[in-house]
PDB file of C-alpha atoms and ligand atoms in Angstrom:
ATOM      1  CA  UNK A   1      22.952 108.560 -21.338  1.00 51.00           C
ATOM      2  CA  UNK A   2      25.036 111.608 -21.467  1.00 58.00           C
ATOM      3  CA  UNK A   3      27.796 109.850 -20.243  1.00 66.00           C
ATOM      4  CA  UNK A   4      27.872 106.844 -22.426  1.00 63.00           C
ATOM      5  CA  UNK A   5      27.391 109.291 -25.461  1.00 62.00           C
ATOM      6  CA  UNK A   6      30.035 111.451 -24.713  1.00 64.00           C
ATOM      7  CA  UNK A   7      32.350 107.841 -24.219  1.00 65.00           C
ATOM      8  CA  UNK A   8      31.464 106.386 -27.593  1.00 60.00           C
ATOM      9  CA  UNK A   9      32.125 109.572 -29.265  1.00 62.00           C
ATOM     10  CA  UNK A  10      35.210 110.002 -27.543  1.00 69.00           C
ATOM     11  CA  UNK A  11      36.026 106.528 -28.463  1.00 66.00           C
ATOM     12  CA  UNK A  12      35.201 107.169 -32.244  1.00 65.00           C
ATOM     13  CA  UNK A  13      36.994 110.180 -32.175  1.00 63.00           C
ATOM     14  CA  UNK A  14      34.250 112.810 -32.765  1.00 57.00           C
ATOM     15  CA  UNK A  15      33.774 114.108 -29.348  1.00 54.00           C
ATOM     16  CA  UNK A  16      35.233 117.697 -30.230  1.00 42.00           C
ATOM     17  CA  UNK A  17      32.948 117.726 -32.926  1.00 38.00           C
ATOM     18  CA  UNK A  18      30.166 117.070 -30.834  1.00 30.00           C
ATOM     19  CA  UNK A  19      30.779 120.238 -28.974  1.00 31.00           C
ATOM     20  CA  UNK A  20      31.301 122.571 -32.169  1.00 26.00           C
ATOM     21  CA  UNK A  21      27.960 121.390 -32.807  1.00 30.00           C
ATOM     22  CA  UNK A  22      26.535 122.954 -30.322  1.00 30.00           C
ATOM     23  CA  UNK A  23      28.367 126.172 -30.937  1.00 28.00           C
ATOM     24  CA  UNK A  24      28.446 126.609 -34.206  1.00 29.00           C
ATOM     25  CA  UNK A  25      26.432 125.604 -37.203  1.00 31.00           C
ATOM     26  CA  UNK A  26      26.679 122.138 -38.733  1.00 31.00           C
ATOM     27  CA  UNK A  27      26.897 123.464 -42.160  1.00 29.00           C
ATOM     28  CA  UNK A  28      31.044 124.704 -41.050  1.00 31.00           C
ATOM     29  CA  UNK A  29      31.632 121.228 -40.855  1.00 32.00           C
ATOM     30  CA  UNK A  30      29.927 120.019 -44.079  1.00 35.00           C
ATOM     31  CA  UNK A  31      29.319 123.399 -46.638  1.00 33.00           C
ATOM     32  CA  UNK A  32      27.011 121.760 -49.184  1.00 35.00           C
ATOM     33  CA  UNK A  33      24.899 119.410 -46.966  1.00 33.00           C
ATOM     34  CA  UNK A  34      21.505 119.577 -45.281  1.00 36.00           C
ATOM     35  CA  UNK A  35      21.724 121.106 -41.636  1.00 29.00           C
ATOM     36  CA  UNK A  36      20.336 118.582 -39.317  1.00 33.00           C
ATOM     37  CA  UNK A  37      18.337 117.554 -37.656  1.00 31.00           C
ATOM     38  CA  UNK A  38      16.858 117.453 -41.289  1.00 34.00           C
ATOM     39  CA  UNK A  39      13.873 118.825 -42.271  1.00 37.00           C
ATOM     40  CA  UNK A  40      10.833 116.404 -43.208  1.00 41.00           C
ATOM     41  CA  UNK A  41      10.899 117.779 -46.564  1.00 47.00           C
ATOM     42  CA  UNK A  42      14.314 115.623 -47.093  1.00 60.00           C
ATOM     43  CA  UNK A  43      14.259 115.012 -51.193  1.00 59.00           C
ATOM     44  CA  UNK A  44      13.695 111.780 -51.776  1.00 67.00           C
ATOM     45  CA  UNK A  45      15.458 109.983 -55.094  1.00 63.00           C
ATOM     46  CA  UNK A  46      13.918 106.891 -56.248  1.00 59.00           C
ATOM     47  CA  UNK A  47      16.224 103.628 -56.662  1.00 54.00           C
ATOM     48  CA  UNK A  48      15.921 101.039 -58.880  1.00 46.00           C
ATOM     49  CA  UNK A  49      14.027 102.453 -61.090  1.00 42.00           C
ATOM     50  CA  UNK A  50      16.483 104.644 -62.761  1.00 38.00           C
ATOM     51  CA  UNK A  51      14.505 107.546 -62.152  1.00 38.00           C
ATOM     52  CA  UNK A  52      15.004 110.593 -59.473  1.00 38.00           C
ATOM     53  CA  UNK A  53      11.739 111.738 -57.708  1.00 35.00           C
ATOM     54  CA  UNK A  54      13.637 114.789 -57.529  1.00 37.00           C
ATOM     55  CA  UNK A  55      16.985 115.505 -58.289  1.00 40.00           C
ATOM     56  CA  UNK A  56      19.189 116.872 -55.792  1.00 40.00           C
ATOM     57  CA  UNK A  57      22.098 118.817 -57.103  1.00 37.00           C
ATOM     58  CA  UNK A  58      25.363 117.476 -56.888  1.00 38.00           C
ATOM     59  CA  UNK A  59      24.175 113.445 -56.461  1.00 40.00           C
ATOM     60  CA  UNK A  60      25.709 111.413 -59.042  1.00 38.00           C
ATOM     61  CA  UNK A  61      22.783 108.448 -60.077  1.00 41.00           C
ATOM     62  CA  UNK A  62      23.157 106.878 -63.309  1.00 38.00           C
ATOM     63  CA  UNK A  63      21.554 103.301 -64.309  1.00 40.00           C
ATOM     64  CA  UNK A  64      23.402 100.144 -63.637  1.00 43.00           C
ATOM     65  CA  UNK A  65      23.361  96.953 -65.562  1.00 45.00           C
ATOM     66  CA  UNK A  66      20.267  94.969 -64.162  1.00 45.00           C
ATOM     67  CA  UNK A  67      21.549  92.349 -62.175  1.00 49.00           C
ATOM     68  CA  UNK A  68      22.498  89.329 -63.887  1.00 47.00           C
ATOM     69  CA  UNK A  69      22.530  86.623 -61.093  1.00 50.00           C
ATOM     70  CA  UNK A  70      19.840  83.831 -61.078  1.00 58.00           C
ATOM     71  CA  UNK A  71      16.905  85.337 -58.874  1.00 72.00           C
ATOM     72  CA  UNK A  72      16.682  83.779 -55.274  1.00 81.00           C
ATOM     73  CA  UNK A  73      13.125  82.311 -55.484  1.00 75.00           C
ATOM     74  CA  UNK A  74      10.708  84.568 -53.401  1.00 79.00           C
ATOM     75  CA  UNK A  75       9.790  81.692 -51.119  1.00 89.00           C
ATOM     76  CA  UNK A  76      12.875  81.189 -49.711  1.00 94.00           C
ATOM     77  CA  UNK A  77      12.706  81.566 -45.585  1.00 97.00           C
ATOM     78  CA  UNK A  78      15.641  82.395 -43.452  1.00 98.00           C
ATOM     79  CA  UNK A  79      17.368  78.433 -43.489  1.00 97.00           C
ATOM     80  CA  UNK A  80      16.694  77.780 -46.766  1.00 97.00           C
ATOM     81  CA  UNK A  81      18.031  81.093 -48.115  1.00 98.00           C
ATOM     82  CA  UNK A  82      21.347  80.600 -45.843  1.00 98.00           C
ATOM     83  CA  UNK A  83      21.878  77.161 -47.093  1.00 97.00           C
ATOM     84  CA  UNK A  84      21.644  78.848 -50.585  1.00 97.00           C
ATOM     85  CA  UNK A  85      24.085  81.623 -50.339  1.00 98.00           C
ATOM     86  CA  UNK A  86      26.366  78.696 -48.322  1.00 98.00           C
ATOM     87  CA  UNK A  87      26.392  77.039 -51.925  1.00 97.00           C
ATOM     88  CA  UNK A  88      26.531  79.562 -53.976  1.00 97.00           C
ATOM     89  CA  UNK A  89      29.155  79.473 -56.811  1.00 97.00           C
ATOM     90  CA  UNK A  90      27.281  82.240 -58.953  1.00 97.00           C
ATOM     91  CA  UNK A  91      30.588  84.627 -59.382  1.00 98.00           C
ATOM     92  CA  UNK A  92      34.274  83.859 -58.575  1.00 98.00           C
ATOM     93  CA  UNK A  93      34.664  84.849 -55.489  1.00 98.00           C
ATOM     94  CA  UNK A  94      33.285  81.521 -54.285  1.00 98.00           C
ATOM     95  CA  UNK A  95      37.146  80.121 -55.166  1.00 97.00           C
ATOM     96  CA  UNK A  96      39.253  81.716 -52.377  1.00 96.00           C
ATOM     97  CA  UNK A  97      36.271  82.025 -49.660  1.00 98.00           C
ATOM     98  CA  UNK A  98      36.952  79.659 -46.490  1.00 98.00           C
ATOM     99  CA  UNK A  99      33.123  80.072 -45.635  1.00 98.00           C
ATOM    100  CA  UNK A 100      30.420  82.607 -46.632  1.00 98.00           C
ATOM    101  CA  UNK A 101      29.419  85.279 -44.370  1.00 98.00           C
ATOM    102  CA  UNK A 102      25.497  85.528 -44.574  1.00 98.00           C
ATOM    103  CA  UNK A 103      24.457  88.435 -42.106  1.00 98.00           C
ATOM    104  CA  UNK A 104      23.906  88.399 -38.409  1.00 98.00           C
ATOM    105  CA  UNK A 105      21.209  90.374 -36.202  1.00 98.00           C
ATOM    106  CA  UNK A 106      17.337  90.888 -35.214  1.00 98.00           C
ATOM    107  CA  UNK A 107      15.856  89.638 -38.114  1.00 98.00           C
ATOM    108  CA  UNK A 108      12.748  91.558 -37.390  1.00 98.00           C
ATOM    109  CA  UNK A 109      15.219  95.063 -37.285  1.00 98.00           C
ATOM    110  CA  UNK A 110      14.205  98.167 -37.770  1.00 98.00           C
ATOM    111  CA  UNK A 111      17.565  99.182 -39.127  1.00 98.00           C
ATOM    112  CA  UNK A 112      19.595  97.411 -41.766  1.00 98.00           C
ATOM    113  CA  UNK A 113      23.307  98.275 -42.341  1.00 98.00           C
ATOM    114  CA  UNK A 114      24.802  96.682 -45.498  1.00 98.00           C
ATOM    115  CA  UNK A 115      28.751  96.608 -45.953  1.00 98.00           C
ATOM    116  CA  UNK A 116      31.024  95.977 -48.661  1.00 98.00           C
ATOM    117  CA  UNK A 117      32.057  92.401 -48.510  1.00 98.00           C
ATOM    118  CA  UNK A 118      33.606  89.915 -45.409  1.00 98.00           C
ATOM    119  CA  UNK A 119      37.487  90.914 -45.274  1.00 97.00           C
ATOM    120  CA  UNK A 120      39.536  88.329 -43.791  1.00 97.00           C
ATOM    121  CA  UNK A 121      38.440  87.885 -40.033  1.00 97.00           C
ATOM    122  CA  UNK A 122      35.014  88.153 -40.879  1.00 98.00           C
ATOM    123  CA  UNK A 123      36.032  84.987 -43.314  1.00 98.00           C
ATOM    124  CA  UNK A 124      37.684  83.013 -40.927  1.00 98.00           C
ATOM    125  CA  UNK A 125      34.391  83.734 -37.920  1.00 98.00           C
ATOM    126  CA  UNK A 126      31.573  83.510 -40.593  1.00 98.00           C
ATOM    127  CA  UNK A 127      30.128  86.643 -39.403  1.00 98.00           C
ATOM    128  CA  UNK A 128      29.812  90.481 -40.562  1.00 98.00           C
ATOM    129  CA  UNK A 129      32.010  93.253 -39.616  1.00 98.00           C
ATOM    130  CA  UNK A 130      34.256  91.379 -36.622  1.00 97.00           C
ATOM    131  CA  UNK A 131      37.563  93.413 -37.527  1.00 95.00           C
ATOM    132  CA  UNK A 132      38.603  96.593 -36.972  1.00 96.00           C
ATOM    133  CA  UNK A 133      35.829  98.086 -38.965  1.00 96.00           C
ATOM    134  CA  UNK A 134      33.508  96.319 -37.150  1.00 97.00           C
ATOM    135  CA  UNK A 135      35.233  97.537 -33.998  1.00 97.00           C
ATOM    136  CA  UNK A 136      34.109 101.229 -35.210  1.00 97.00           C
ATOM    137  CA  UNK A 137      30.850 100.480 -36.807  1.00 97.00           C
ATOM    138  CA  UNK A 138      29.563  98.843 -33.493  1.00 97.00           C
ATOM    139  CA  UNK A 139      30.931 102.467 -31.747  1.00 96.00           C
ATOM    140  CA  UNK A 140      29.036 104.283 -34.444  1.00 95.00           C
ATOM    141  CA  UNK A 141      26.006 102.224 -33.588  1.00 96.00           C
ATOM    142  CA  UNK A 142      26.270 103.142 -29.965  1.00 96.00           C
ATOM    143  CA  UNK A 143      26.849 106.864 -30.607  1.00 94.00           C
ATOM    144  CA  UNK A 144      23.276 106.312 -31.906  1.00 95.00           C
ATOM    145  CA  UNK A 145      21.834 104.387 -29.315  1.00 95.00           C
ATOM    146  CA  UNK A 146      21.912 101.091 -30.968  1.00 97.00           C
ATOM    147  CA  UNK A 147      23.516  97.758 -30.114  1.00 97.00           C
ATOM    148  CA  UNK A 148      24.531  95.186 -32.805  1.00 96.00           C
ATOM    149  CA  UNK A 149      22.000  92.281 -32.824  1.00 94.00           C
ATOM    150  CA  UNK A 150      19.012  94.415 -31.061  1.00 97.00           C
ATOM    151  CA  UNK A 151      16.585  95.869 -33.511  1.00 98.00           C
ATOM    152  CA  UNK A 152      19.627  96.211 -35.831  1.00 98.00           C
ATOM    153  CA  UNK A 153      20.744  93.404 -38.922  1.00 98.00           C
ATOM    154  CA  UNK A 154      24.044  93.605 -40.908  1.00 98.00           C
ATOM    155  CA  UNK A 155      24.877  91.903 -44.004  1.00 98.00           C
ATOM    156  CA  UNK A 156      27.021  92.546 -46.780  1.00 98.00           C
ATOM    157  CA  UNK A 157      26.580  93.912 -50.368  1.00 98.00           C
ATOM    158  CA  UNK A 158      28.759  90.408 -51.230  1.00 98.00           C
ATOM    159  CA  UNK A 159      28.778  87.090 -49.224  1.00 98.00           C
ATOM    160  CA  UNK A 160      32.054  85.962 -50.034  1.00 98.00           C
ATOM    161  CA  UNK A 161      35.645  88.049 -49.329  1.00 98.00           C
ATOM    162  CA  UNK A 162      36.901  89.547 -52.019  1.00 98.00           C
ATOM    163  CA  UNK A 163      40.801  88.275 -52.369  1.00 97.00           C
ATOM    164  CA  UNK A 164      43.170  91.137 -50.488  1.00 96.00           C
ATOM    165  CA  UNK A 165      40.102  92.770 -49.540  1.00 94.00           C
ATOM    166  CA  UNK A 166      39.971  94.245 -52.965  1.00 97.00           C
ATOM    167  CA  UNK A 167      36.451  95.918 -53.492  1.00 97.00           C
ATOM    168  CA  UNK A 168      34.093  93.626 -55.258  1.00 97.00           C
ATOM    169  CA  UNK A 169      33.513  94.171 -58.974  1.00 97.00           C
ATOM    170  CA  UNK A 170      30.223  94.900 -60.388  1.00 95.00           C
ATOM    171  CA  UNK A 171      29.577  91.440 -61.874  1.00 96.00           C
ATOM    172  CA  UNK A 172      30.123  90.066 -58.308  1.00 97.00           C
ATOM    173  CA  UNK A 173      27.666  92.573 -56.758  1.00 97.00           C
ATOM    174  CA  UNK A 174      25.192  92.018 -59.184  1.00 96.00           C
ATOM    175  CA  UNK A 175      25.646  88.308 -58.376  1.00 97.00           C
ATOM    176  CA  UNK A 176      25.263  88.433 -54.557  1.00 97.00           C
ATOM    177  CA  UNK A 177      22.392  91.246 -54.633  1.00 96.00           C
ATOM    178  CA  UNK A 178      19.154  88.644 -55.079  1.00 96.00           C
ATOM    179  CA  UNK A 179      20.351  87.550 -51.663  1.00 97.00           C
ATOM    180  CA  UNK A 180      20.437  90.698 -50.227  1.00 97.00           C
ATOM    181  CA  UNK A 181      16.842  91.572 -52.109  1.00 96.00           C
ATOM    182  CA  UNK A 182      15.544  88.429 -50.475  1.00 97.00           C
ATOM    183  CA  UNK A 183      16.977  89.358 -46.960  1.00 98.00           C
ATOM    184  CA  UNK A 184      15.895  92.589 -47.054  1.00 98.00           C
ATOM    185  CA  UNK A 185      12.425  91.345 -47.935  1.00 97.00           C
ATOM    186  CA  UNK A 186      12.676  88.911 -45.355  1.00 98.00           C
ATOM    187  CA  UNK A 187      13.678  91.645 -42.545  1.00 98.00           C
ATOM    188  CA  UNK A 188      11.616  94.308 -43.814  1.00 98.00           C
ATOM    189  CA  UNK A 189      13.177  96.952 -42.015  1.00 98.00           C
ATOM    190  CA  UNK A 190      12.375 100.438 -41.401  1.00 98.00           C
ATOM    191  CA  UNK A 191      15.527 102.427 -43.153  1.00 98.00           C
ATOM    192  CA  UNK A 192      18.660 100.980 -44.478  1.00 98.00           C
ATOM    193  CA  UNK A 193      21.827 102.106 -44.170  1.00 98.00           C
ATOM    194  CA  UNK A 194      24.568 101.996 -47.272  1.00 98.00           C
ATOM    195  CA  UNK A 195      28.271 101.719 -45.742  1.00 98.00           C
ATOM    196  CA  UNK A 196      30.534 102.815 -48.525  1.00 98.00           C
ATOM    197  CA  UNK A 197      29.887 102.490 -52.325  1.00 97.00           C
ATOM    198  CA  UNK A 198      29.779  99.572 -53.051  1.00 97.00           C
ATOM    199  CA  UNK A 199      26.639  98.412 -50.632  1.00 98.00           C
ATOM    200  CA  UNK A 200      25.011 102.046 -52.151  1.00 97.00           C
ATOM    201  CA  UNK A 201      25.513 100.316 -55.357  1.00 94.00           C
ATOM    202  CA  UNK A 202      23.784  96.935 -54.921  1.00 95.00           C
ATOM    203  CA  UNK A 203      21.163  98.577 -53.141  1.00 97.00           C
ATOM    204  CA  UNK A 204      20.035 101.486 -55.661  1.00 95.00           C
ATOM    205  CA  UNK A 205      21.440  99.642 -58.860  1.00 93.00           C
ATOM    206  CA  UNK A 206      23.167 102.903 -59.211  1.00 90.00           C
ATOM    207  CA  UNK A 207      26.664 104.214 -59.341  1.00 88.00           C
ATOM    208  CA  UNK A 208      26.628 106.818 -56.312  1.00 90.00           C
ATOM    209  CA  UNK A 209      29.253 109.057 -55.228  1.00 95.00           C
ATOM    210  CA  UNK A 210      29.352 108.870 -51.556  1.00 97.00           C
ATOM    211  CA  UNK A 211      30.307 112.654 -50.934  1.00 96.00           C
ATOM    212  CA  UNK A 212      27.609 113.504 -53.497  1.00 95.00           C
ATOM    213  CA  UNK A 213      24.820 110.952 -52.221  1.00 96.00           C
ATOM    214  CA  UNK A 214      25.558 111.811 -47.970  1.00 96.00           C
ATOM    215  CA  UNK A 215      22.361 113.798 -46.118  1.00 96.00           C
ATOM    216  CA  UNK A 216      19.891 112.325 -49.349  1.00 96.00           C
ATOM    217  CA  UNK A 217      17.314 109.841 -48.527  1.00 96.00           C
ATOM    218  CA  UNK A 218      16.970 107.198 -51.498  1.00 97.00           C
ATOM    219  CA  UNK A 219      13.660 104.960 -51.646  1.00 96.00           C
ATOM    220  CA  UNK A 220      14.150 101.479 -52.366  1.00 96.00           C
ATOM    221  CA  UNK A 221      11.501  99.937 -53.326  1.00 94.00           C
ATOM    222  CA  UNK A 222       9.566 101.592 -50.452  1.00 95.00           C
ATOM    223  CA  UNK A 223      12.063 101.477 -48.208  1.00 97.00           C
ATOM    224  CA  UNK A 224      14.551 104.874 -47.594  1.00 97.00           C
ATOM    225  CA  UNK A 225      17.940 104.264 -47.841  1.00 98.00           C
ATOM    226  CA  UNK A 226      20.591 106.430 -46.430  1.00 98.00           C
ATOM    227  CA  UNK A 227      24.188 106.332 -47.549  1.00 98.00           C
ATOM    228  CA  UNK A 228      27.585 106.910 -45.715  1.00 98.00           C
ATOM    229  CA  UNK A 229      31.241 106.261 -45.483  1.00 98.00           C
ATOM    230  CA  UNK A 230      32.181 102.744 -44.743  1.00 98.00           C
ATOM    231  CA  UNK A 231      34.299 101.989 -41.207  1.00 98.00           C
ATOM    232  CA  UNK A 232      37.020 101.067 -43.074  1.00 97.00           C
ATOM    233  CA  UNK A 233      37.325 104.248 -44.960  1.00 97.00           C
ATOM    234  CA  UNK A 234      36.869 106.458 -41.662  1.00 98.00           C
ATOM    235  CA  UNK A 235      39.456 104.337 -40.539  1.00 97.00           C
ATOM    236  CA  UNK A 236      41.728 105.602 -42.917  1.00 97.00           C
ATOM    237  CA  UNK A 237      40.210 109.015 -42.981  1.00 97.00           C
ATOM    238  CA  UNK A 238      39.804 110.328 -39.478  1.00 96.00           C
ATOM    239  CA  UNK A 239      38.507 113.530 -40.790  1.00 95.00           C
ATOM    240  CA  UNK A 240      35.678 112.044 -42.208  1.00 96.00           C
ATOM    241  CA  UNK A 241      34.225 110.655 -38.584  1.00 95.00           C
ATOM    242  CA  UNK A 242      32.191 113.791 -38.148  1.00 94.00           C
ATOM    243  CA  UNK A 243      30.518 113.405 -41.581  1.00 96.00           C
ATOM    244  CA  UNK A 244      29.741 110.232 -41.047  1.00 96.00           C
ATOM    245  CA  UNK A 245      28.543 110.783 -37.666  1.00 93.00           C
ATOM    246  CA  UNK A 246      26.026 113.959 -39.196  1.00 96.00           C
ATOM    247  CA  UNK A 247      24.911 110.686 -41.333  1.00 97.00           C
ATOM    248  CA  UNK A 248      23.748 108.705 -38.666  1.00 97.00           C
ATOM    249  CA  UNK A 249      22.164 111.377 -37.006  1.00 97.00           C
ATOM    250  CA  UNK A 250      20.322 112.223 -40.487  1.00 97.00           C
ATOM    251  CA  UNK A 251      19.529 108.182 -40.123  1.00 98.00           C
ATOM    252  CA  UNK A 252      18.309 108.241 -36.512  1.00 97.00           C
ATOM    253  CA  UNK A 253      16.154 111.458 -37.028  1.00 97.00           C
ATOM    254  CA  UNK A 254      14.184 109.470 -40.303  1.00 97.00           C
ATOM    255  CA  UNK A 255      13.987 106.380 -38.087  1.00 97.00           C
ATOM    256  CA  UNK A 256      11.690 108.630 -35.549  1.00 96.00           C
ATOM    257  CA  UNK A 257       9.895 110.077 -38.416  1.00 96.00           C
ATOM    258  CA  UNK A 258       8.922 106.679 -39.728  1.00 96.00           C
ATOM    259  CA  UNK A 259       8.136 105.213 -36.582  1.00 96.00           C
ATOM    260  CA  UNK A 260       5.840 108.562 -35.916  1.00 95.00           C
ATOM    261  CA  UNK A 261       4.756 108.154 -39.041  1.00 93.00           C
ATOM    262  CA  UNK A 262       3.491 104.537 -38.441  1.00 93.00           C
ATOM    263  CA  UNK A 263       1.768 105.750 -35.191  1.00 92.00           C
ATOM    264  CA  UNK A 264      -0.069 108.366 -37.202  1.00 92.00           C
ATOM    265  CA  UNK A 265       1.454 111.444 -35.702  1.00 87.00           C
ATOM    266  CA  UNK A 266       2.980 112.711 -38.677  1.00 69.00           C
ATOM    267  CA  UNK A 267       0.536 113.454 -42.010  1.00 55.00           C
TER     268      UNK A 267
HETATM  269  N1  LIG B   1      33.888  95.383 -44.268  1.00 87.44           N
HETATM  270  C1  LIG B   1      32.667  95.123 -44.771  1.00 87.44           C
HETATM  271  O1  LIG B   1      32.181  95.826 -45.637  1.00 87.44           O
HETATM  272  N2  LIG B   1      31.998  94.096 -44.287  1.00 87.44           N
HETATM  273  C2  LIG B   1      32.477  93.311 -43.348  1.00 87.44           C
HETATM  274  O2  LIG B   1      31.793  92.387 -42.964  1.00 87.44           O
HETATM  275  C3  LIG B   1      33.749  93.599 -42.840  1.00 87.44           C
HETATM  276  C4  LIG B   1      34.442  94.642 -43.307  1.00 87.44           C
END
């Protein structure tokens, strides 16, 4: 297991970083954020709801515009919920798409990730993160243990790609988030994962600051969120791999909380 961890982090480019962990606190690589693994009493800031449970300095949450899309109907099951996101013509991104790009995994997962939006591969295959960012998220995953498609979903804050990969506007988030409500209420995973702003944004109905937001856990709804750095911003950021890495350690150390948690080990 060693091996294979040291190999994905080499090949995500965080192996060095790995090793000043062990050496030296984490808090040299990230000043203002929680040393991990993080302690239980993690603040937790409610979603959704506009309001903070408790208020951790630095995070950024203000109140969104409630979504404006049609609801999806609460009945909807997995086909009939694909077929409507397939015909969907609720914002304008519907004009340029060649297909939508619905999700793909275990759709009993512990572990949701929600991106951004399909770029252009993932619109041509029909399927989440396929690219180069995909390349890297699916490392990230394994630096963690996980494999995409086992006890792990993905989907995207928007179904449709936004033309030149341009981030999504809020009108088209708010249009796409009722079906990512009704798949995470379909899934019902354990923790959820933000990659990147604008997946923090459909998820909390809040406008987060990444930097601000990182080592926080956010409650949707009953369910904790984390959020982190897309791929495709670590792609362009190398510096930030070791961050984002911290993140998913944050993630994976919740993940055995809640699962101890559910076996009635932790009060
Ligand atoms: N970036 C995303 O946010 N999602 C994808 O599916 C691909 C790239």
């Amino acid at each position: 297991m060693t091996d294979r961890r040291d190999a994905v982090l080499a090949e995500i480019g965080i192996q060095p970083i790995w090793r000043l962990h062990a050496q030296t606190p984490a808090r040299e690589a990230a000043p203002d954020k929680p040393l991990q693994p993080v302690a239980a009493q993690t603040p937790v800031i409610r979603a959704h709801t506009g309001k903070l449970l408790e208020e951790p300095s630095g995070a950024s949450l203000s109140t969104m515009p409630p979504s404006k899309a049609s609801s999806v109907p609460e009945a909807l099951g997995w086909e009939a919920l694909e077929e409507s996101v397939r015909g969907c013509t609720a914002c304008g991104l519907c004009q340029a798409r060649k297909q939508t790009v619905f999700g793909v995994g275990d759709r009993q997962a512990d572990w949701l990730l929600v991106g951004e939006g399909p770029g252009a591969e993932e619109d041509e295959r029909g399927e989440p993160f396929v690219g180069q960012a995909g390349k890297l998220l699916d490392a990230m995953l394994g630096s963690i243990g996980l494999t995409r498609g086992e006890d792990v979903y993905i989907a995207n804050a928007v179904k449709c790609r936004p033309p030149g990969n341009r981030t999504p506007e809020a009108s088209e988030i708010a249009a796409c988030t009722p079906f990512l409500e009704r798949q995470i209420a379909l899934i019902q995973p354990r923790l959820i994962v933000a990659l990147g702003r604008p997946a923090a944004q459909s998820l909390l109905n809040a406008e987060i600051k990444i930097g601000a937001a990182r080592g926080r856990l956010f409650d949707r709804q009953g369910i904790p969120v984390i959020v982190t750095y897309h791929p495709a911003y670590l792609l362009r950021n190398l510096e930030d791999k070791a961050k984002s890495w911290e993140d998913l350690c944050f993630a994976q150390d919740q993940m055995q909380r809640l699962k101890a948690g559910a076996r009635g080990e932790i009060a």
